[in-house]
PDB file of C-alpha atoms in Angstrom:
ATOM      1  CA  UNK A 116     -10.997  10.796  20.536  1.00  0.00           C
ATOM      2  CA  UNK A 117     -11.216  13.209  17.224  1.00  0.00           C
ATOM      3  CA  UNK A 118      -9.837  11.135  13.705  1.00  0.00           C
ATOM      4  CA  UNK A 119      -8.471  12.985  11.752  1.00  0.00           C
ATOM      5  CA  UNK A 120      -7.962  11.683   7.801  1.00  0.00           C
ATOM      6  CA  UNK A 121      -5.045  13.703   6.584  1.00  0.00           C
ATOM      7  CA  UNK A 122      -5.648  13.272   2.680  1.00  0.00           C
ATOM      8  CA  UNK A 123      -2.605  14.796   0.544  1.00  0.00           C
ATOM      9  CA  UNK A 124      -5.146  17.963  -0.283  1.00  0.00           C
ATOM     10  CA  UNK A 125      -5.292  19.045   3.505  1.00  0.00           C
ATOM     11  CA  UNK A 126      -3.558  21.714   3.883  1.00  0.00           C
ATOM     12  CA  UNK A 127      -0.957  21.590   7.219  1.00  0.00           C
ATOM     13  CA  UNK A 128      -2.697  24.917   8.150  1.00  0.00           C
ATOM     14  CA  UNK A 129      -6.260  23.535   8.267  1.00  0.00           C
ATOM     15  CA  UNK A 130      -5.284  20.567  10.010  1.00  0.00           C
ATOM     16  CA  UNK A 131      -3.591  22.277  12.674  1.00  0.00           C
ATOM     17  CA  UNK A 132      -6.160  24.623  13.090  1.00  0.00           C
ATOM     18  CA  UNK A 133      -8.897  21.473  13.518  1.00  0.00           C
ATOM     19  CA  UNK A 134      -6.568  19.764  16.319  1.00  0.00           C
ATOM     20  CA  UNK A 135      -6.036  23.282  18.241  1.00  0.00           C
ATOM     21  CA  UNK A 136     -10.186  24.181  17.732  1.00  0.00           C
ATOM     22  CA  UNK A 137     -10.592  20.375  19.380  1.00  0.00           C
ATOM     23  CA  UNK A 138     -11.623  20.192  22.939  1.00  0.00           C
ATOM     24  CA  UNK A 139     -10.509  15.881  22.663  1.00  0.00           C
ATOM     25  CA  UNK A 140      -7.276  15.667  24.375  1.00  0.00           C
ATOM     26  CA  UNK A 141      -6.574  12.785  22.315  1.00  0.00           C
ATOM     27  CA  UNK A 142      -6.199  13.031  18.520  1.00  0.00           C
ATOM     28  CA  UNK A 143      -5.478  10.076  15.947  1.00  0.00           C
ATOM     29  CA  UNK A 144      -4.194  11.499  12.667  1.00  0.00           C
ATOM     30  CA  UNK A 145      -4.247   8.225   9.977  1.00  0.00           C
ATOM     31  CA  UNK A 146      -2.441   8.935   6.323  1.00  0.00           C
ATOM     32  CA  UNK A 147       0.019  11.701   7.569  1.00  0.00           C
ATOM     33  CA  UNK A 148       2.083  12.725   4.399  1.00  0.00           C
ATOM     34  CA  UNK A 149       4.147  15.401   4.898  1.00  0.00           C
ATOM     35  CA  UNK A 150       2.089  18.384   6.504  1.00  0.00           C
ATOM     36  CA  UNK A 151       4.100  20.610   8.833  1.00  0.00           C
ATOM     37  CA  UNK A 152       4.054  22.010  12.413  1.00  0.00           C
ATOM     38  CA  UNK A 153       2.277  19.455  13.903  1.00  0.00           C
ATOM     39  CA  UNK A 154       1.276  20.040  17.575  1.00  0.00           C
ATOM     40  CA  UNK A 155       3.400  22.596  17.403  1.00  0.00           C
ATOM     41  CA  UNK A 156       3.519  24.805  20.923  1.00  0.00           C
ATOM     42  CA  UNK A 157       0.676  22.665  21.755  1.00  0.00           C
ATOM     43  CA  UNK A 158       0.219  21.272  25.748  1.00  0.00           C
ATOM     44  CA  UNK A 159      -1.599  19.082  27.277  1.00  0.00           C
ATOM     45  CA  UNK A 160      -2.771  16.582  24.088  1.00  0.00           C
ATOM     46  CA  UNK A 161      -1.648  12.978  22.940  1.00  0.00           C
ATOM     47  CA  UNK A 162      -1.594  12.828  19.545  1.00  0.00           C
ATOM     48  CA  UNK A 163      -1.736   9.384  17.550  1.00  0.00           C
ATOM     49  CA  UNK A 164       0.051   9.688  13.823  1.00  0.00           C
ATOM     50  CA  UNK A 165      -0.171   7.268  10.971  1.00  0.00           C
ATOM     51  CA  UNK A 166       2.113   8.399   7.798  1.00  0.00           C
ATOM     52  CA  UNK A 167       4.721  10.773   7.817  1.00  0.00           C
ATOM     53  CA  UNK A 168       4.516  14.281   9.013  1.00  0.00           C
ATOM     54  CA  UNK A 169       6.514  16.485   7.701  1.00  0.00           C
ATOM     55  CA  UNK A 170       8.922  19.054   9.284  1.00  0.00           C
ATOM     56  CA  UNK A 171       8.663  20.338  12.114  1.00  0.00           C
ATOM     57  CA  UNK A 172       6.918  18.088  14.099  1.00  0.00           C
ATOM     58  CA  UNK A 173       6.452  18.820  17.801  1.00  0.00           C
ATOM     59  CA  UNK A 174       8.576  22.525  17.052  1.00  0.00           C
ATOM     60  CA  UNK A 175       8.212  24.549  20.635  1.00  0.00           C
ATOM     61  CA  UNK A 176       5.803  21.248  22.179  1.00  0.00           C
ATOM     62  CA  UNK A 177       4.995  22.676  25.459  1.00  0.00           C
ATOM     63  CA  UNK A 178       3.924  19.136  27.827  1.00  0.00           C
ATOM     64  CA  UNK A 179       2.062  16.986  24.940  1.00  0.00           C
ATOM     65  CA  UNK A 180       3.336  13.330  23.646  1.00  0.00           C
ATOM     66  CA  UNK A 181       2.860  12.936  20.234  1.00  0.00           C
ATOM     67  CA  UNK A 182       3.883   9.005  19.014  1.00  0.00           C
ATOM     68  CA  UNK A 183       4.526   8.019  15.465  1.00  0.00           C
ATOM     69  CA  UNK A 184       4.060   4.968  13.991  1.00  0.00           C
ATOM     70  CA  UNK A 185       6.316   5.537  10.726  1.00  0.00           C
ATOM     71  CA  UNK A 186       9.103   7.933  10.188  1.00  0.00           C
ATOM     72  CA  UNK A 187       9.380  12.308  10.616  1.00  0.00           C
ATOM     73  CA  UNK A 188      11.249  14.245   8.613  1.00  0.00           C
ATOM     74  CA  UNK A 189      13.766  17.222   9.459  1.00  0.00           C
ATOM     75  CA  UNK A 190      13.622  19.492  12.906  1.00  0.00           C
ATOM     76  CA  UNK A 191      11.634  17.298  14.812  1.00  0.00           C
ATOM     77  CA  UNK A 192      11.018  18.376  18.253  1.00  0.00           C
ATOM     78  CA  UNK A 193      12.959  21.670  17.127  1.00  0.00           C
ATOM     79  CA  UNK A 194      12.935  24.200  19.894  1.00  0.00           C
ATOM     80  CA  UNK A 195      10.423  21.777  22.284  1.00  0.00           C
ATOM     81  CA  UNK A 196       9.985  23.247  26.003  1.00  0.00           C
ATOM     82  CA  UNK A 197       8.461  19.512  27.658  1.00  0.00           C
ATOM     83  CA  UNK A 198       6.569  16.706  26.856  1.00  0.00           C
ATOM     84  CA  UNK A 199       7.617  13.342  24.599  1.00  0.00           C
ATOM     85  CA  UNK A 200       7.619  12.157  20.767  1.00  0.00           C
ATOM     86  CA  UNK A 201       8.049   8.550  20.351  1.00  0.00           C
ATOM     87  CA  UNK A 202       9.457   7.551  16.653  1.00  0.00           C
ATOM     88  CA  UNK A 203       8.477   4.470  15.955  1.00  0.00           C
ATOM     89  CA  UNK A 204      10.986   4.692  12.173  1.00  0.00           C
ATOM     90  CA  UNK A 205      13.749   6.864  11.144  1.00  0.00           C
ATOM     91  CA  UNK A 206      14.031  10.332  11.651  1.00  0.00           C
ATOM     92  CA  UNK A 207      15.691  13.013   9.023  1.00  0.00           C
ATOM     93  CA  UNK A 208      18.055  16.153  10.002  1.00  0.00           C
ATOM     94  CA  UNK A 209      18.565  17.891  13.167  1.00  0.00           C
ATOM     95  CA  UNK A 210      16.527  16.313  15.248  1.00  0.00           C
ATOM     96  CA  UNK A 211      15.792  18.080  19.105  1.00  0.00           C
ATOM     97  CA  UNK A 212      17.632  21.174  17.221  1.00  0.00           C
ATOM     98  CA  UNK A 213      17.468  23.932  20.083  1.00  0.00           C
ATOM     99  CA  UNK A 214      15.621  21.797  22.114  1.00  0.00           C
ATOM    100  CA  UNK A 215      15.480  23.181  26.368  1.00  0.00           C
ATOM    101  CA  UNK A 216      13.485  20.440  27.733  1.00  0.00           C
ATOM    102  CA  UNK A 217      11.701  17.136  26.664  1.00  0.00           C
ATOM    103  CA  UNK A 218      11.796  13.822  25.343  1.00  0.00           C
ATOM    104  CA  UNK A 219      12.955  12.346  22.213  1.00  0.00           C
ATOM    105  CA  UNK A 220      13.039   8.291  21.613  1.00  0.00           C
ATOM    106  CA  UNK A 221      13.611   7.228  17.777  1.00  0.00           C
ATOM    107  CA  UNK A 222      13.345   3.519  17.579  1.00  0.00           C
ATOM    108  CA  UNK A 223      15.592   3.948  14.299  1.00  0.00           C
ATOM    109  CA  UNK A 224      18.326   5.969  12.892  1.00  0.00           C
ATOM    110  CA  UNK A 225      18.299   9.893  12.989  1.00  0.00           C
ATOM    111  CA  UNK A 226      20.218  11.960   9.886  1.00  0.00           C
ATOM    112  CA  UNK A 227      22.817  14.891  10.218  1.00  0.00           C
ATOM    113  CA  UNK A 228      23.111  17.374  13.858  1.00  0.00           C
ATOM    114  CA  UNK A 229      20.881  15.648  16.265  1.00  0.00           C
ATOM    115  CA  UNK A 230      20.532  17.706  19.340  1.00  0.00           C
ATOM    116  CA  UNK A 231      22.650  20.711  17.762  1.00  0.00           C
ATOM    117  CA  UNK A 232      22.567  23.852  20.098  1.00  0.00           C
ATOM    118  CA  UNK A 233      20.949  21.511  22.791  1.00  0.00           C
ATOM    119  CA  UNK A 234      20.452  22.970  25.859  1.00  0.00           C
ATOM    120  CA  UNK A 235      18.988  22.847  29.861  1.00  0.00           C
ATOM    121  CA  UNK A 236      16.808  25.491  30.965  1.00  0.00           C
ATOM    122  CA  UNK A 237      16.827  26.080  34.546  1.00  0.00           C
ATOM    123  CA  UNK A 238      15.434  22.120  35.821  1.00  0.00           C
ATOM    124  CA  UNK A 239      14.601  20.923  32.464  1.00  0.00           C
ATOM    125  CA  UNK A 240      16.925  18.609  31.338  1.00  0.00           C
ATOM    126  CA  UNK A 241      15.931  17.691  27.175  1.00  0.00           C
ATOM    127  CA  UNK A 242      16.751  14.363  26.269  1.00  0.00           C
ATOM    128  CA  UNK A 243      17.024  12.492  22.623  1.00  0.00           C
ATOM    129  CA  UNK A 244      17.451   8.852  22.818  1.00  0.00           C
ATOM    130  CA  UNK A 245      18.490   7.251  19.382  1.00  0.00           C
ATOM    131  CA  UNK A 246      18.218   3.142  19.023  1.00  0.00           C
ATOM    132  CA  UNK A 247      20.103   3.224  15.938  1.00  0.00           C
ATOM    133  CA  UNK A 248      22.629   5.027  14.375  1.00  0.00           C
ATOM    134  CA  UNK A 249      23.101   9.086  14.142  1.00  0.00           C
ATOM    135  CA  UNK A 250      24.621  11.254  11.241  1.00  0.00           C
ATOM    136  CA  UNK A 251      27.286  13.538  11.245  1.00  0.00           C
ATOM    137  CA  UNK A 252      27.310  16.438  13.730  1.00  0.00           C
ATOM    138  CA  UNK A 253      26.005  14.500  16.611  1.00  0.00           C
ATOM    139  CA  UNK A 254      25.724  16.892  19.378  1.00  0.00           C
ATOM    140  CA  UNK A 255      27.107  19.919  17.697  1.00  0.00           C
ATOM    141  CA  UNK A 256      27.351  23.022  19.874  1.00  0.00           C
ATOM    142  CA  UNK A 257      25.735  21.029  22.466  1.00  0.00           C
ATOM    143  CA  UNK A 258      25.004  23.152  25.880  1.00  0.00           C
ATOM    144  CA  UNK A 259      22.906  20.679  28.124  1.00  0.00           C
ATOM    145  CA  UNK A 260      20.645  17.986  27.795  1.00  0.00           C
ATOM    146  CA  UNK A 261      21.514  14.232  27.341  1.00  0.00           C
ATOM    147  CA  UNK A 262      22.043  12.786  23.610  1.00  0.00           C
ATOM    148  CA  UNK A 263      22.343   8.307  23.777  1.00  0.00           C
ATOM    149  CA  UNK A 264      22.898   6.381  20.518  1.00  0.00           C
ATOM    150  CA  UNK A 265      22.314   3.019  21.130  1.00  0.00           C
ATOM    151  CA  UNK A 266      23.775   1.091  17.917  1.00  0.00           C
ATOM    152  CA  UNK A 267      20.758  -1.047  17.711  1.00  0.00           C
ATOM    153  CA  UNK A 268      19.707  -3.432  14.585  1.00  0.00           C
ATOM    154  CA  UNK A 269      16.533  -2.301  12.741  1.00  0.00           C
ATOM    155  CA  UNK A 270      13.229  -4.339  14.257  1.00  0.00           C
ATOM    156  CA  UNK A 271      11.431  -6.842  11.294  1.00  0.00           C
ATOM    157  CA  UNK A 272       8.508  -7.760  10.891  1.00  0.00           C
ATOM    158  CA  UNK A 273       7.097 -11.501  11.518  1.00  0.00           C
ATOM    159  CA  UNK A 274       6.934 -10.865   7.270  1.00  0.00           C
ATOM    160  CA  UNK A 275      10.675 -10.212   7.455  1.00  0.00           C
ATOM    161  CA  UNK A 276      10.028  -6.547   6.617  1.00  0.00           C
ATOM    162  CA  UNK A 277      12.419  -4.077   8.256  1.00  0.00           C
ATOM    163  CA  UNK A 278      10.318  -1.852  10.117  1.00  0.00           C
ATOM    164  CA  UNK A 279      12.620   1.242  11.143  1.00  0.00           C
ATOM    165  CA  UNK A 280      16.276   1.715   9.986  1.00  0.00           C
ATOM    166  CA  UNK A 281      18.054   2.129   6.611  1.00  0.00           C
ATOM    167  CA  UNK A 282      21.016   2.295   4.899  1.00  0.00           C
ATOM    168  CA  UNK A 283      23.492   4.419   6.786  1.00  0.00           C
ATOM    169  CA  UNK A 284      26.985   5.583   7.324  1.00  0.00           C
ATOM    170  CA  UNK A 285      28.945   3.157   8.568  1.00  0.00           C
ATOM    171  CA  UNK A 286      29.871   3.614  12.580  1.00  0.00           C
ATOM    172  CA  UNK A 287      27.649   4.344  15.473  1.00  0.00           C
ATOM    173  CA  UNK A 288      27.906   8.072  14.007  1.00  0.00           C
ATOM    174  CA  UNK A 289      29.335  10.248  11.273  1.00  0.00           C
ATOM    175  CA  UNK A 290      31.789  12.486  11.483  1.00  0.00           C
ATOM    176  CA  UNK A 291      32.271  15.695  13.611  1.00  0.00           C
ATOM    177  CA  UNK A 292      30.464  14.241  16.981  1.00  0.00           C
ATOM    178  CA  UNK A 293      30.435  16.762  19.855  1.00  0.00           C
ATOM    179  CA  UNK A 294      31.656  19.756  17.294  1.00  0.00           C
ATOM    180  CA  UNK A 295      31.539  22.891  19.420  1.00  0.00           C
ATOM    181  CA  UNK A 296      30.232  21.042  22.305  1.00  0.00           C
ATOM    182  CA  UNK A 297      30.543  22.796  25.683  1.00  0.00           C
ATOM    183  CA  UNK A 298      27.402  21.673  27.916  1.00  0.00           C
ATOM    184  CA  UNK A 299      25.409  18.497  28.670  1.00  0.00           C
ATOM    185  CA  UNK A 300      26.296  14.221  27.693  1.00  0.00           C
ATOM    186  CA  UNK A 301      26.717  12.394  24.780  1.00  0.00           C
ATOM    187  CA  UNK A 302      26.640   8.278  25.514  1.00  0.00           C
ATOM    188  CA  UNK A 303      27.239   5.953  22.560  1.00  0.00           C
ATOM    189  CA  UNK A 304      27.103   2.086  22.867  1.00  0.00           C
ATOM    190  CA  UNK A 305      30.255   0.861  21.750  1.00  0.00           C
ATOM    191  CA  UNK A 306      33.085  -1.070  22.884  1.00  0.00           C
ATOM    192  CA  UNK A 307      35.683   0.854  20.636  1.00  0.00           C
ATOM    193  CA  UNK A 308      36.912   4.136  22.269  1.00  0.00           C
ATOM    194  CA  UNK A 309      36.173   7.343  20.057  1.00  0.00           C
ATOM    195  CA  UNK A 310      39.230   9.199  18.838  1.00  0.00           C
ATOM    196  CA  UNK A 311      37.538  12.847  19.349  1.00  0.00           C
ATOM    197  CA  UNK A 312      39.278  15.914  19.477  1.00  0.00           C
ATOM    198  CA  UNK A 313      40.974  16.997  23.014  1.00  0.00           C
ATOM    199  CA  UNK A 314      38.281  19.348  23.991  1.00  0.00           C
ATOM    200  CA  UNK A 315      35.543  15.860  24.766  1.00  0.00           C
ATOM    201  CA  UNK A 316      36.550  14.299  27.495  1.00  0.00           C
ATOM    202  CA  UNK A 317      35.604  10.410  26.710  1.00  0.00           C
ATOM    203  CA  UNK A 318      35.050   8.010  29.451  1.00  0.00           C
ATOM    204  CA  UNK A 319      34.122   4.007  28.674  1.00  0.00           C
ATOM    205  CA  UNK A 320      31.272   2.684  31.178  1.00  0.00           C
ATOM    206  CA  UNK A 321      29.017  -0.463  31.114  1.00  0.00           C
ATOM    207  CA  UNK A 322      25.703   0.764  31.008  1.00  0.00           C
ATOM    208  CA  UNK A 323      24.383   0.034  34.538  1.00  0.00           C
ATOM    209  CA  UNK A 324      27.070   1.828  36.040  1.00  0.00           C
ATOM    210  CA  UNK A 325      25.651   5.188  34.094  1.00  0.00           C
ATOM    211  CA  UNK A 326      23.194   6.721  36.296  1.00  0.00           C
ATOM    212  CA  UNK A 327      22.273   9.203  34.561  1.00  0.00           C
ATOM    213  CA  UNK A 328      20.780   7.050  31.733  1.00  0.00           C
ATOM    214  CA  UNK A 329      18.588   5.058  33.536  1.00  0.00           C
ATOM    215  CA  UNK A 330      15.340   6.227  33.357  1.00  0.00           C
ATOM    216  CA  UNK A 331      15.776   7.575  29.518  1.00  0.00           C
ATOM    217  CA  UNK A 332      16.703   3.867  28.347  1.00  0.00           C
ATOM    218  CA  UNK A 333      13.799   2.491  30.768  1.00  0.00           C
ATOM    219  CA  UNK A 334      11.001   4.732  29.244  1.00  0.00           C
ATOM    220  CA  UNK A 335      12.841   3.416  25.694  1.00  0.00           C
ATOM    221  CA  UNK A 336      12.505  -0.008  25.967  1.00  0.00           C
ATOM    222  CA  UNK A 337       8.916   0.624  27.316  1.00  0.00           C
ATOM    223  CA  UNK A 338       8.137   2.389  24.426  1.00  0.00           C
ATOM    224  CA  UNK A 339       9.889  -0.427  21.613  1.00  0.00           C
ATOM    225  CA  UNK A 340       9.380  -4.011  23.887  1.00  0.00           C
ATOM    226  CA  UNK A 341      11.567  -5.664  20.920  1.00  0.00           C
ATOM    227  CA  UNK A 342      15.007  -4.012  22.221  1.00  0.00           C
ATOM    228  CA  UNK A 343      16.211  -6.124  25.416  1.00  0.00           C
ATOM    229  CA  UNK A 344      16.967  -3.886  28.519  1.00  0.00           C
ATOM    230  CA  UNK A 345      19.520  -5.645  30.120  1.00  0.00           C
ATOM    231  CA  UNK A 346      21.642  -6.145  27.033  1.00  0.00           C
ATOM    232  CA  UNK A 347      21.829  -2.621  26.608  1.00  0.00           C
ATOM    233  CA  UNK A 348      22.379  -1.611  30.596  1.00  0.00           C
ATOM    234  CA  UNK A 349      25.501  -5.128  30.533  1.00  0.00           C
ATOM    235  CA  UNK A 350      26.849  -3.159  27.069  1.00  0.00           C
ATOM    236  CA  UNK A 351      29.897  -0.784  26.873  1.00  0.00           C
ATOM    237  CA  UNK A 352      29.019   3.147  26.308  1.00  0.00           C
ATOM    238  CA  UNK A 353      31.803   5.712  25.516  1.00  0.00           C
ATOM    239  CA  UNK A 354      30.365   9.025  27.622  1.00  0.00           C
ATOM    240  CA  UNK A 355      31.006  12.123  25.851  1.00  0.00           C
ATOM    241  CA  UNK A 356      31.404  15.309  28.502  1.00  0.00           C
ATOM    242  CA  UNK A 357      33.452  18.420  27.592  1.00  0.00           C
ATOM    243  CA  UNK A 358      36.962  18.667  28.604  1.00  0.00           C
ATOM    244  CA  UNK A 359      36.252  22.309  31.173  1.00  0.00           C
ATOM    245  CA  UNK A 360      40.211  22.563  31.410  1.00  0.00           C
ATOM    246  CA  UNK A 361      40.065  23.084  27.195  1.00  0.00           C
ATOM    247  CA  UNK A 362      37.117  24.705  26.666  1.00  0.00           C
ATOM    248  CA  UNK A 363      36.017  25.701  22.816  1.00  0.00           C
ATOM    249  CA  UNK A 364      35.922  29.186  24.379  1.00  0.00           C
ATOM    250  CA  UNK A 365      39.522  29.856  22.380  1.00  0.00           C
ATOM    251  CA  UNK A 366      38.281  29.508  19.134  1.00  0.00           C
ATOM    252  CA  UNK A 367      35.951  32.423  19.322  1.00  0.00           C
ATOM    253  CA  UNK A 368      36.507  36.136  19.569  1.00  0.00           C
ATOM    254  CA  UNK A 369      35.016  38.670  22.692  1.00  0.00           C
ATOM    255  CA  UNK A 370      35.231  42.490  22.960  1.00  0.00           C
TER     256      UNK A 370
END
């Protein structure tokens, strides 16, 4: 395994340089603070990070997992073709932006347009999973690909110390959720209904009876062993699918 020591003089060029020139398939970065582009395009690793990378993280990822024990800034996972980053904290703005295939899990909250521009490309299916709360924009010109916000308190440590999760808007989400949206799922775990404009159809489902979230909230709880499974599979989710019958389509303009 290569150790990496990312002081705040290393540069996020040289230390992406020294994890591509690495033959180790597994990398441990300790004292991440804020370089850029990590892993990005980058197959076939597991990367290890300490700190907080900056933005960026996991942009175009093509099959590596790359797990975080703190919190990533904006445009993680922007653009990523396969593979997995596991959040261990918070995440900042547009999170999965673009994003055609892959995994997301944030054990926290995520800022403003999660998943915005989402979409599938031909069998991959991306995937964010959220266990907090998301900012406005949720979803926004979503095209494919599954977005879950799962509502879920912030973990403490046996200190008391919140671990992942901070002050945030109040409500599952902010405003705007599914703005644009014409492809793909949003699921939110709530018992209150949405009131969402008529072009999201919104459908209220206990959690076990939502196939198509299975796996993703399996391979979550996996990943964070303090969030009970079966609570979240016996709670309420408000599914998110656009309405096909009133599409966006009318609020644009074609020759």
């Amino acid at each position: 395994m290569l150790k990496i020591e990312a002081t705040p003089e290393l540069d996020f060029s040289i230390l992406n340089k020294e994890i591509r020139d690495s033959k180790e398939k597994h990398i441990r970065i300790i004292n991440a603070i804020g370089q850029r582009y990590i892993a990005s395009g980058l197959a076939g690793r597991k990367i290890e990070i300490l700190g907080t990378p900056g933005n960026a993280l996991g942009a175009y990822l093509d099959g590596s997992t790359i797990i975080v024990e703190g919190n990533v800034q904006d445009a993680t996972g922007d653009t990523m073709n396969s593979g997995e980053i596991i959040v261990h904290g918070n995440a900042g703005d547009a999170t999965g932006y673009a994003m055609r295939g892959g995994e997301i899990y944030i054990r926290g909250n995520t800022g403003y347009r999660a998943g915005i521009h989402m979409k599938a490309y031909k069998t991959q299916q991306p995937a964010v999973v959220i266990g907090g709360k998301a900012g406005s924009f949720l979803g926004e010109y979503q095209a494919g690909g599954i977005i879950i916000v799962l509502n879920l308190a912030a973990p403490v440590s046996s200190n008391g110390k919140v671990i992942a999760g901070t002050p945030h808007e109040e409500g599952i989400t902010g405003a705007f959720v599914g703005t644009g949206m014409h492809g793909g799922a949003i699921y939110l775990r709530t018992d209150e209904k949405p009131d969402l404009p008529k072009q999201i159809k919104v459908s209220m489902k206990k959690g076990k009876d939502i196939p198509e979230i299975k796996s993703y909230i399996n391979k979550f709880c996996n990943s964070f062993p303090d969030v009970d499974k079966d609570k979240i599979f016996d709670s309420l989710f408000a599914e998110l699918k656009p309405d096909s019958k009133n599409p966006y389509k009318q609020l644009y303009t074609t020759n």
